[in-house]
mmCIF file of C-alpha atoms and ligand atoms in Angstrom:
data_model
loop_
_atom_site.group_PDB
_atom_site.id
_atom_site.type_symbol
_atom_site.label_atom_id
_atom_site.label_comp_id
_atom_site.label_asym_id
_atom_site.label_seq_id
_atom_site.Cartn_x
_atom_site.Cartn_y
_atom_site.Cartn_z
ATOM 1 C CA MET A 5 67.295 -27.712 -3.634
ATOM 2 C CA GLN A 6 69.467 -27.755 -5.757
ATOM 3 C CA ILE A 7 69.450 -24.149 -8.533
ATOM 4 C CA ARG A 8 71.254 -27.081 -10.784
ATOM 5 C CA GLY A 9 68.520 -28.227 -13.564
ATOM 6 C CA ALA A 10 65.662 -26.027 -12.117
ATOM 7 C CA HIS A 11 63.082 -23.628 -13.125
ATOM 8 C CA VAL A 12 63.179 -21.093 -11.132
ATOM 9 C CA LEU A 13 61.349 -17.629 -10.645
ATOM 10 C CA VAL A 14 62.275 -13.952 -9.610
ATOM 11 C CA CYS A 15 60.023 -12.005 -8.640
ATOM 12 C CA GLY A 16 61.681 -7.739 -8.399
ATOM 13 C CA ALA A 17 64.222 -9.097 -10.748
ATOM 14 C CA GLY A 18 63.952 -5.172 -12.559
ATOM 15 C CA GLY A 19 65.676 -3.726 -9.312
ATOM 16 C CA PHE A 20 69.316 -4.024 -7.741
ATOM 17 C CA ILE A 21 69.642 -7.380 -6.655
ATOM 18 C CA GLY A 22 67.153 -9.108 -8.400
ATOM 19 C CA GLY A 23 68.984 -8.011 -11.643
ATOM 20 C CA HIS A 24 72.091 -9.217 -10.177
ATOM 21 C CA LEU A 25 69.956 -12.479 -9.482
ATOM 22 C CA VAL A 26 68.828 -13.454 -12.256
ATOM 23 C CA ASN A 27 72.613 -13.291 -14.010
ATOM 24 C CA LYS A 28 74.016 -15.463 -11.247
ATOM 25 C CA LEU A 29 70.894 -18.537 -11.061
ATOM 26 C CA TYR A 30 71.994 -18.775 -14.713
ATOM 27 C CA ALA A 31 75.732 -19.051 -13.919
ATOM 28 C CA ASP A 32 74.382 -21.610 -11.628
ATOM 29 C CA GLY A 33 72.906 -24.096 -13.769
ATOM 30 C CA ALA A 34 69.066 -23.555 -13.757
ATOM 31 C CA ALA A 35 67.263 -24.346 -16.321
ATOM 32 C CA SER A 36 65.457 -21.493 -17.364
ATOM 33 C CA VAL A 37 64.593 -17.799 -15.195
ATOM 34 C CA ARG A 38 61.200 -16.295 -15.132
ATOM 35 C CA ALA A 39 61.905 -12.703 -14.269
ATOM 36 C CA VAL A 40 59.150 -10.706 -12.842
ATOM 37 C CA ASP A 41 58.915 -7.201 -11.861
ATOM 38 C CA ILE A 42 56.209 -4.604 -11.692
ATOM 39 C CA LYS A 43 58.177 -1.471 -13.862
ATOM 40 C CA PRO A 44 58.216 -1.546 -16.603
ATOM 41 C CA ILE A 45 60.359 -3.724 -18.094
ATOM 42 C CA ASP A 46 63.009 -0.846 -20.186
ATOM 43 C CA GLU A 47 63.010 0.792 -16.571
ATOM 44 C CA TRP A 48 64.484 -1.988 -15.421
ATOM 45 C CA TYR A 49 68.112 -2.464 -14.267
ATOM 46 C CA GLN A 50 70.004 -5.321 -15.322
ATOM 47 C CA LYS A 51 66.910 -7.310 -18.751
ATOM 48 C CA ASN A 52 69.004 -10.470 -19.318
ATOM 49 C CA SER A 53 67.412 -11.200 -22.744
ATOM 50 C CA SER A 54 67.880 -15.163 -22.079
ATOM 51 C CA ALA A 55 64.799 -14.698 -19.605
ATOM 52 C CA ASP A 56 61.086 -14.892 -19.523
ATOM 53 C CA ASN A 57 60.528 -11.433 -18.524
ATOM 54 C CA ARG A 58 57.295 -10.427 -17.500
ATOM 55 C CA VAL A 59 55.361 -7.766 -15.872
ATOM 56 C CA LEU A 60 53.812 -8.543 -12.729
ATOM 57 C CA ASP A 61 51.955 -6.822 -9.960
ATOM 58 C CA LEU A 62 52.261 -9.108 -7.492
ATOM 59 C CA LYS A 63 50.725 -7.986 -4.582
ATOM 60 C CA LYS A 64 47.519 -9.045 -6.996
ATOM 61 C CA ILE A 65 47.072 -12.746 -6.353
ATOM 62 C CA GLU A 66 46.093 -13.401 -9.899
ATOM 63 C CA ALA A 67 49.599 -12.414 -11.105
ATOM 64 C CA SER A 68 51.263 -13.966 -8.080
ATOM 65 C CA HIS A 69 49.787 -17.180 -9.672
ATOM 66 C CA GLU A 70 50.624 -16.055 -13.459
ATOM 67 C CA ALA A 71 54.218 -16.372 -11.750
ATOM 68 C CA VAL A 72 54.602 -19.688 -10.076
ATOM 69 C CA GLU A 73 52.748 -21.636 -12.954
ATOM 70 C CA GLY A 74 55.909 -24.067 -13.430
ATOM 71 C CA ILE A 75 58.313 -23.007 -11.609
ATOM 72 C CA ASP A 76 60.049 -24.738 -9.504
ATOM 73 C CA GLY A 77 62.232 -22.247 -6.630
ATOM 74 C CA VAL A 78 61.082 -18.974 -5.732
ATOM 75 C CA PHE A 79 63.138 -15.940 -5.112
ATOM 76 C CA GLN A 80 61.045 -12.917 -3.727
ATOM 77 C CA LEU A 81 62.964 -10.350 -3.879
ATOM 78 C CA ALA A 82 59.909 -7.484 -4.306
ATOM 79 C CA ALA A 83 59.109 -4.373 -2.252
ATOM 80 C CA ASP A 84 58.839 -1.031 -2.561
ATOM 81 C CA MET A 85 62.008 0.483 -0.976
ATOM 82 C CA GLY A 86 64.603 2.762 -0.272
ATOM 83 C CA GLY A 87 67.314 3.842 1.710
ATOM 84 C CA MET A 88 66.592 5.667 4.717
ATOM 85 C CA GLY A 89 65.020 8.875 3.349
ATOM 86 C CA PHE A 90 62.643 6.375 1.222
ATOM 87 C CA ILE A 91 61.862 4.432 3.955
ATOM 88 C CA GLU A 92 61.352 7.506 6.821
ATOM 89 C CA HIS A 93 59.160 9.225 4.587
ATOM 90 C CA ASN A 94 57.392 6.063 3.231
ATOM 91 C CA LYS A 95 56.183 3.989 5.932
ATOM 92 C CA ALA A 96 52.585 2.921 4.622
ATOM 93 C CA LEU A 97 53.671 1.762 1.078
ATOM 94 C CA CYS A 98 56.219 0.083 2.706
ATOM 95 C CA MET A 99 54.241 -1.530 4.642
ATOM 96 C CA LEU A 100 52.158 -2.513 1.679
ATOM 97 C CA SER A 101 54.947 -5.025 0.007
ATOM 98 C CA VAL A 102 52.802 -7.320 2.577
ATOM 99 C CA LEU A 103 50.355 -8.067 -0.053
ATOM 100 C CA THR A 104 53.493 -9.740 -2.133
ATOM 101 C CA ASN A 105 55.017 -11.355 0.105
ATOM 102 C CA THR A 106 51.256 -12.995 1.256
ATOM 103 C CA HIS A 107 50.504 -13.198 -2.353
ATOM 104 C CA MET A 108 53.234 -14.891 -3.234
ATOM 105 C CA LEU A 109 53.811 -17.111 -0.554
ATOM 106 C CA LEU A 110 49.883 -18.144 -0.799
ATOM 107 C CA ALA A 111 50.281 -18.674 -4.963
ATOM 108 C CA ALA A 112 53.411 -20.728 -4.716
ATOM 109 C CA ARG A 113 51.574 -23.246 -1.809
ATOM 110 C CA GLU A 114 49.489 -23.942 -4.386
ATOM 111 C CA ALA A 115 51.111 -24.759 -7.229
ATOM 112 C CA GLY A 116 53.633 -26.737 -5.237
ATOM 113 C CA VAL A 117 57.097 -25.106 -5.009
ATOM 114 C CA LYS A 118 59.980 -26.516 -4.478
ATOM 115 C CA GLY A 119 61.958 -23.964 -2.368
ATOM 116 C CA PHE A 120 60.582 -20.089 -1.679
ATOM 117 C CA PHE A 121 63.659 -17.770 -0.450
ATOM 118 C CA TYR A 122 62.641 -14.560 1.430
ATOM 119 C CA SER A 123 64.826 -11.442 1.533
ATOM 120 C CA SER A 124 64.579 -9.836 4.543
ATOM 121 C CA SER A 125 66.255 -6.882 6.218
ATOM 122 C CA ALA A 126 68.899 -5.606 9.056
ATOM 123 C CA CYS A 127 65.537 -2.924 9.925
ATOM 124 C CA VAL A 128 64.121 -6.019 11.636
ATOM 125 C CA TYR A 129 66.807 -5.782 14.070
ATOM 126 C CA ASN A 130 65.527 -4.646 17.526
ATOM 127 C CA GLY A 131 65.791 -0.354 17.839
ATOM 128 C CA ASP A 132 67.621 -0.939 21.366
ATOM 129 C CA LYS A 133 70.621 -2.340 20.399
ATOM 130 C CA GLN A 134 71.854 -0.417 17.852
ATOM 131 C CA LYS A 135 71.554 2.810 19.806
ATOM 132 C CA ASP A 136 75.794 3.191 19.992
ATOM 133 C CA ALA A 137 78.207 3.823 17.514
ATOM 134 C CA ASN A 138 80.442 1.217 19.037
ATOM 135 C CA LEU A 139 77.759 -1.603 18.857
ATOM 136 C CA THR A 140 78.284 -6.183 19.221
ATOM 137 C CA PRO A 141 77.664 -7.177 16.122
ATOM 138 C CA LEU A 142 73.956 -8.196 15.972
ATOM 139 C CA LYS A 143 73.109 -11.662 16.494
ATOM 140 C CA GLU A 144 70.069 -13.408 14.896
ATOM 141 C CA GLU A 145 68.610 -14.067 17.767
ATOM 142 C CA ASP A 146 68.497 -9.632 18.484
ATOM 143 C CA ALA A 147 65.576 -9.518 16.669
ATOM 144 C CA TYR A 148 63.790 -10.043 19.783
ATOM 145 C CA PRO A 149 62.079 -8.728 21.501
ATOM 146 C CA ALA A 150 60.742 -6.692 18.391
ATOM 147 C CA LEU A 151 61.089 -2.990 18.000
ATOM 148 C CA PRO A 152 62.275 -3.549 14.695
ATOM 149 C CA GLU A 153 62.728 -0.291 12.417
ATOM 150 C CA ASP A 154 58.947 1.656 11.775
ATOM 151 C CA GLY A 155 57.199 0.154 8.526
ATOM 152 C CA TYR A 156 59.920 -1.080 7.023
ATOM 153 C CA GLY A 157 61.536 -3.050 9.340
ATOM 154 C CA TRP A 158 58.231 -4.167 10.442
ATOM 155 C CA GLU A 159 56.721 -5.262 7.417
ATOM 156 C CA LYS A 160 60.025 -7.425 7.312
ATOM 157 C CA LEU A 161 59.663 -8.713 10.691
ATOM 158 C CA PHE A 162 56.120 -10.140 10.268
ATOM 159 C CA SER A 163 56.826 -11.338 6.601
ATOM 160 C CA GLU A 164 59.915 -13.581 8.218
ATOM 161 C CA ARG A 165 57.719 -15.011 9.983
ATOM 162 C CA MET A 166 55.032 -15.587 7.977
ATOM 163 C CA CYS A 167 57.745 -17.615 5.845
ATOM 164 C CA ARG A 168 58.670 -19.301 8.678
ATOM 165 C CA HIS A 169 54.506 -20.596 9.406
ATOM 166 C CA PHE A 170 54.599 -21.740 5.861
ATOM 167 C CA ARG A 171 57.198 -24.016 6.299
ATOM 168 C CA GLU A 172 55.710 -25.229 9.620
ATOM 169 C CA ASP A 173 51.828 -26.399 8.842
ATOM 170 C CA PHE A 174 51.745 -26.175 4.674
ATOM 171 C CA GLY A 175 55.671 -28.014 4.540
ATOM 172 C CA LEU A 176 56.647 -24.843 1.948
ATOM 173 C CA GLU A 177 60.673 -25.032 2.094
ATOM 174 C CA THR A 178 60.823 -21.359 2.356
ATOM 175 C CA ARG A 179 64.176 -20.138 3.473
ATOM 176 C CA VAL A 180 65.062 -16.150 5.051
ATOM 177 C CA ALA A 181 68.443 -14.112 5.435
ATOM 178 C CA ARG A 182 68.489 -10.711 6.850
ATOM 179 C CA PHE A 183 70.698 -8.633 4.693
ATOM 180 C CA HIS A 184 72.731 -6.229 5.547
ATOM 181 C CA ASN A 185 73.044 -3.078 3.568
ATOM 182 C CA VAL A 186 74.087 -4.028 -0.576
ATOM 183 C CA TYR A 187 75.969 -1.879 -2.727
ATOM 184 C CA GLY A 188 77.659 -2.019 -5.972
ATOM 185 C CA PRO A 189 77.026 -0.829 -10.039
ATOM 186 C CA GLN A 190 73.355 -1.389 -11.369
ATOM 187 C CA GLY A 191 71.547 0.294 -8.852
ATOM 188 C CA THR A 192 70.135 3.687 -7.256
ATOM 189 C CA TRP A 193 72.521 5.872 -7.219
ATOM 190 C CA THR A 194 69.655 8.926 -7.537
ATOM 191 C CA GLY A 195 67.050 9.737 -7.327
ATOM 192 C CA GLY A 196 66.353 9.313 -3.378
ATOM 193 C CA ARG A 197 65.892 5.876 -2.600
ATOM 194 C CA GLU A 198 69.316 5.235 -2.973
ATOM 195 C CA LYS A 199 71.436 4.267 -0.134
ATOM 196 C CA ALA A 200 74.571 5.401 1.550
ATOM 197 C CA PRO A 201 77.817 4.681 -0.717
ATOM 198 C CA ALA A 202 75.409 5.027 -3.788
ATOM 199 C CA ALA A 203 74.834 8.587 -2.608
ATOM 200 C CA VAL A 204 78.044 8.724 -1.412
ATOM 201 C CA SER A 205 79.873 8.125 -4.399
ATOM 202 C CA ARG A 206 77.583 10.523 -6.502
ATOM 203 C CA LYS A 207 78.357 13.064 -4.173
ATOM 204 C CA VAL A 208 81.879 12.562 -4.302
ATOM 205 C CA LEU A 209 81.830 12.813 -8.282
ATOM 206 C CA GLU A 210 79.936 15.611 -8.454
ATOM 207 C CA ALA A 211 81.872 17.463 -6.336
ATOM 208 C CA LYS A 212 85.169 16.318 -8.646
ATOM 209 C CA HIS A 213 83.073 17.082 -12.056
ATOM 210 C CA SER A 214 81.525 20.895 -10.686
ATOM 211 C CA GLY A 215 84.739 21.895 -9.546
ATOM 212 C CA LYS A 216 82.872 22.674 -5.757
ATOM 213 C CA HIS A 217 84.626 20.729 -3.030
ATOM 214 C CA GLU A 218 82.068 20.624 -0.411
ATOM 215 C CA ILE A 219 79.735 17.584 0.485
ATOM 216 C CA GLU A 220 76.424 17.105 2.487
ATOM 217 C CA ILE A 221 76.756 14.672 5.524
ATOM 218 C CA TRP A 222 73.809 12.683 6.547
ATOM 219 C CA GLY A 223 73.943 12.692 10.561
ATOM 220 C CA ASP A 224 77.318 13.764 12.001
ATOM 221 C CA GLY A 225 79.049 10.939 10.261
ATOM 222 C CA HIS A 226 79.892 8.627 12.844
ATOM 223 C CA GLN A 227 77.019 6.292 12.601
ATOM 224 C CA THR A 228 78.892 2.870 11.769
ATOM 225 C CA ARG A 229 77.633 0.450 9.104
ATOM 226 C CA SER A 230 78.700 -2.429 7.414
ATOM 227 C CA PHE A 231 78.236 -2.689 3.594
ATOM 228 C CA MET A 232 77.703 -5.909 1.739
ATOM 229 C CA TYR A 233 78.960 -6.286 -1.996
ATOM 230 C CA VAL A 234 76.273 -7.501 -4.453
ATOM 231 C CA ASP A 235 77.909 -10.396 -5.670
ATOM 232 C CA ASP A 236 78.156 -11.834 -2.087
ATOM 233 C CA CYS A 237 74.805 -11.350 -2.214
ATOM 234 C CA THR A 238 73.252 -13.066 -4.739
ATOM 235 C CA GLN A 239 76.127 -16.100 -3.622
ATOM 236 C CA GLY A 240 74.779 -16.014 -0.565
ATOM 237 C CA VAL A 241 71.291 -16.297 -1.648
ATOM 238 C CA ALA A 242 71.940 -18.683 -3.372
ATOM 239 C CA SER A 243 74.265 -20.933 -0.752
ATOM 240 C CA ILE A 244 71.090 -19.478 1.818
ATOM 241 C CA TYR A 245 68.506 -21.103 -0.781
ATOM 242 C CA GLU A 246 70.594 -24.615 -1.137
ATOM 243 C CA SER A 247 71.048 -24.712 2.536
ATOM 244 C CA ASP A 248 69.076 -26.421 5.209
ATOM 245 C CA ILE A 249 69.227 -23.385 7.328
ATOM 246 C CA LEU A 250 65.920 -22.935 8.957
ATOM 247 C CA GLU A 251 65.837 -20.327 10.518
ATOM 248 C CA PRO A 252 65.956 -16.254 8.884
ATOM 249 C CA ILE A 253 70.420 -15.882 8.865
ATOM 250 C CA ASN A 254 72.171 -12.440 8.347
ATOM 251 C CA LEU A 255 73.943 -12.026 5.128
ATOM 252 C CA GLY A 256 75.874 -9.023 5.332
ATOM 253 C CA SER A 257 79.772 -8.062 5.664
ATOM 254 C CA SER A 258 81.710 -7.933 9.258
ATOM 255 C CA GLU A 259 83.654 -5.377 8.500
ATOM 256 C CA MET A 260 82.697 -2.104 9.889
ATOM 257 C CA VAL A 261 83.160 1.498 9.000
ATOM 258 C CA THR A 262 82.003 4.796 9.967
ATOM 259 C CA ILE A 263 80.077 7.403 7.203
ATOM 260 C CA ASN A 264 83.295 9.251 7.481
ATOM 261 C CA GLN A 265 85.465 6.351 6.058
ATOM 262 C CA LEU A 266 83.395 6.330 3.981
ATOM 263 C CA VAL A 267 84.040 9.543 2.648
ATOM 264 C CA ASP A 268 87.329 9.081 3.481
ATOM 265 C CA MET A 269 87.620 5.908 0.943
ATOM 266 C CA ALA A 270 85.258 7.637 -1.890
ATOM 267 C CA GLU A 271 87.856 10.853 -1.876
ATOM 268 C CA GLU A 272 90.503 8.581 -2.012
ATOM 269 C CA ILE A 273 89.366 6.908 -4.887
ATOM 270 C CA ALA A 274 88.113 9.936 -6.992
ATOM 271 C CA GLY A 275 91.158 11.484 -5.683
ATOM 272 C CA VAL A 276 89.393 14.830 -3.747
ATOM 273 C CA LYS A 277 89.866 16.133 -1.237
ATOM 274 C CA LEU A 278 86.202 17.438 0.580
ATOM 275 C CA LYS A 279 85.086 20.502 2.581
ATOM 276 C CA ARG A 280 82.279 18.009 5.176
ATOM 277 C CA ASN A 281 78.721 19.729 5.986
ATOM 278 C CA TYR A 282 76.533 17.161 8.366
ATOM 279 C CA LYS A 283 73.178 18.154 8.426
ATOM 280 C CA LEU A 284 72.000 16.712 11.361
ATOM 281 C CA ASP A 285 68.424 16.528 10.927
ATOM 282 C CA ALA A 286 68.333 13.993 7.770
ATOM 283 C CA PRO A 287 67.439 11.110 7.620
ATOM 284 C CA LYS A 288 70.193 8.651 9.146
ATOM 285 C CA GLY A 289 68.802 5.766 11.245
ATOM 286 C CA VAL A 290 70.443 4.248 13.785
ATOM 287 C CA ASN A 291 74.048 5.101 15.489
ATOM 288 C CA GLY A 292 75.555 1.695 14.627
ATOM 289 C CA ARG A 293 74.517 -1.793 12.760
ATOM 290 C CA ASN A 294 76.730 -4.650 11.930
ATOM 291 C CA SER A 295 76.186 -8.320 11.289
ATOM 292 C CA ASP A 296 77.535 -10.792 13.195
ATOM 293 C CA ASN A 297 78.301 -14.013 11.568
ATOM 294 C CA THR A 298 79.674 -16.701 13.175
ATOM 295 C CA LEU A 299 75.796 -19.183 12.196
ATOM 296 C CA ILE A 300 76.845 -18.228 8.754
ATOM 297 C CA GLN A 301 80.306 -19.345 9.108
ATOM 298 C CA LYS A 302 79.068 -22.372 11.046
ATOM 299 C CA TYR A 303 76.299 -23.779 8.299
ATOM 300 C CA LEU A 304 78.652 -22.270 4.916
ATOM 301 C CA GLY A 305 82.300 -22.247 5.924
ATOM 302 C CA TRP A 306 81.565 -18.228 4.251
ATOM 303 C CA GLU A 307 80.931 -15.525 4.721
ATOM 304 C CA PRO A 308 80.535 -11.983 2.696
ATOM 305 C CA SER A 309 84.489 -11.067 2.257
ATOM 306 C CA ILE A 310 84.989 -8.660 -0.799
ATOM 307 C CA ARG A 311 86.268 -5.376 0.674
ATOM 308 C CA LEU A 312 85.068 -2.372 0.838
ATOM 309 C CA ARG A 313 86.930 -0.162 -0.501
ATOM 310 C CA ASP A 314 87.663 -2.899 -3.798
ATOM 311 C CA GLY A 315 84.377 -2.802 -3.945
ATOM 312 C CA MET A 316 83.857 1.048 -3.857
ATOM 313 C CA ALA A 317 86.284 1.750 -6.315
ATOM 314 C CA LYS A 318 84.094 -0.643 -9.120
ATOM 315 C CA THR A 319 80.028 1.213 -8.039
ATOM 316 C CA MET A 320 82.026 4.396 -8.431
ATOM 317 C CA SER A 321 83.880 3.505 -11.451
ATOM 318 C CA TRP A 322 79.826 2.504 -13.087
ATOM 319 C CA ILE A 323 77.998 5.777 -11.043
ATOM 320 C CA GLU A 324 80.640 7.545 -12.858
ATOM 321 C CA GLU A 325 80.438 6.463 -16.441
ATOM 322 C CA GLN A 326 76.464 6.995 -15.472
ATOM 323 C CA MET A 327 76.935 10.347 -14.409
ATOM 324 C CA LEU A 328 79.484 11.483 -17.727
ATOM 325 C CA ALA A 329 76.794 9.485 -20.255
ATOM 326 C CA GLY A 330 73.866 11.560 -19.054
ATOM 327 C CA VAL A 331 72.060 8.583 -17.347
ATOM 328 C CA ALA A 332 69.377 10.158 -15.986
ATOM 329 C CA VAL A 333 67.095 8.741 -12.180
ATOM 330 C CA LYS A 334 66.195 5.198 -13.522
HETATM 331 P P1 NAD B 20 64.699 -2.242 -5.665
HETATM 332 O O1 NAD B 20 63.600 -1.780 -5.303
HETATM 333 O O2 NAD B 20 66.396 -2.147 -6.418
HETATM 334 O O3 NAD B 20 63.745 -4.293 -6.059
HETATM 335 C C1 NAD B 20 62.541 -4.141 -5.406
HETATM 336 C C2 NAD B 20 61.927 -4.426 -7.306
HETATM 337 O O4 NAD B 20 60.477 -4.824 -6.657
HETATM 338 C C3 NAD B 20 61.703 -2.771 -7.647
HETATM 339 O O5 NAD B 20 62.801 -2.826 -8.960
HETATM 340 C C4 NAD B 20 60.266 -3.021 -7.883
HETATM 341 O O6 NAD B 20 60.121 -2.324 -8.948
HETATM 342 C C5 NAD B 20 59.801 -4.112 -7.566
HETATM 343 N N1 NAD B 20 58.178 -4.107 -7.004
HETATM 344 C C6 NAD B 20 58.067 -3.519 -6.130
HETATM 345 N N2 NAD B 20 56.615 -3.505 -5.821
HETATM 346 C C7 NAD B 20 56.409 -4.860 -6.699
HETATM 347 C C8 NAD B 20 54.824 -5.987 -7.327
HETATM 348 N N3 NAD B 20 53.814 -5.325 -6.792
HETATM 349 N N4 NAD B 20 55.511 -6.632 -8.562
HETATM 350 C C9 NAD B 20 56.230 -6.821 -8.730
HETATM 351 N N5 NAD B 20 57.449 -6.343 -8.838
HETATM 352 C C10 NAD B 20 57.508 -5.192 -7.627
HETATM 353 O O7 NAD B 20 66.163 -3.026 -4.732
HETATM 354 P P2 NAD B 20 67.255 -4.136 -3.882
HETATM 355 O O8 NAD B 20 67.921 -3.181 -4.120
HETATM 356 O O9 NAD B 20 67.194 -5.328 -5.359
HETATM 357 O O10 NAD B 20 66.115 -5.253 -2.621
HETATM 358 C C11 NAD B 20 65.579 -6.233 -2.728
HETATM 359 C C12 NAD B 20 65.088 -6.944 -1.931
HETATM 360 O O11 NAD B 20 66.630 -7.488 -0.433
HETATM 361 C C13 NAD B 20 64.147 -6.323 -1.259
HETATM 362 O O12 NAD B 20 63.055 -6.950 -1.188
HETATM 363 C C14 NAD B 20 64.657 -5.529 0.138
HETATM 364 O O13 NAD B 20 63.353 -4.649 0.629
HETATM 365 C C15 NAD B 20 65.768 -6.482 0.030
HETATM 366 N N6 NAD B 20 66.914 -5.702 0.521
HETATM 367 C C16 NAD B 20 67.465 -4.854 -0.027
HETATM 368 C C17 NAD B 20 68.837 -4.441 0.376
HETATM 369 C C18 NAD B 20 69.735 -3.309 0.428
HETATM 370 O O14 NAD B 20 70.666 -3.253 1.008
HETATM 371 N N7 NAD B 20 69.185 -3.302 -0.595
HETATM 372 C C19 NAD B 20 68.903 -4.032 1.794
HETATM 373 C C20 NAD B 20 68.092 -4.570 2.945
HETATM 374 C C21 NAD B 20 66.946 -6.127 2.957
#
């Protein structure tokens, strides 16, 4: 499955990663890119004017058929999702993305597309293996026995299985990556769906500009995570799509930090030092999570490697521009 010369479809193209992926697919030589999202086009994070941009609700089978017409390769990123605050309080909404995944798989099969990429998540991993902040990084096999994040993680795990069986039973060439926290410019940074790097960036920058040198941190700050810069993510998506990797594979950074260390980094970039108030009853997710990259190294001889400090500097500079320009929630 080649991107060069192919007619490709990005589902969820109005979102954070989808918007970056459209640009990446053009850079990799796609013959055409169709970009689809449920949001009105003026709410898309990025809009590439070369693309065939369409507003469609892919939960509906007719829309899925329209989206795949004349397409060689599908990149299915559309999902109702957000950071921990969103997924802990919107489990049914998260699970309804199963309609999009089901209909896109059916439509792709019927249209005879050559390749189908699905964006799964580290939220599929067994919760019992993420209780300790000093955890061993998660290997692909740690998704079973299944005990994923309630709601969102169950939907992702189920859809991964569907991809597998559509390949085994119907010959649809599916590829699945489990994204670990992705961050970068052109993403959600306010409004309730933002994730830790964007939320921390915004809070630190707000404190810097307001002169109120305090920050609220969700949890005790000792929870550990790794964060992947979006350019590493789109590079990984393109490589995994073109690979022979049949099983779901981790796509994440293995540079692990505590949330306190992430705040240290953001303070240093912004040039401020803040008083920290820990909100212990806020949604904070699992205690520890990191990506084991043995398998991706084995298959691709590559892993996400953009340093968190470098990615955070670019992300904060973009958020600061948006903030100073008075850009509201997109
Ligand atoms: P995002 O919310 O910015 O983008 C998802 C897009 O899908 C949104 O623009 C949304 O409008 C669109 N969408 C939702 N329902 C739709 C429908 N019925 N029809 C058409 N479009 C629809 O999210 P993102 O961060 O860009 O994530 C992209 C994918 O990667 C998602 O599947 C997500 O679950 C997965 N993922 C992301 C992360 C991360 O850290 N960002 C981590 C793990 C997995």
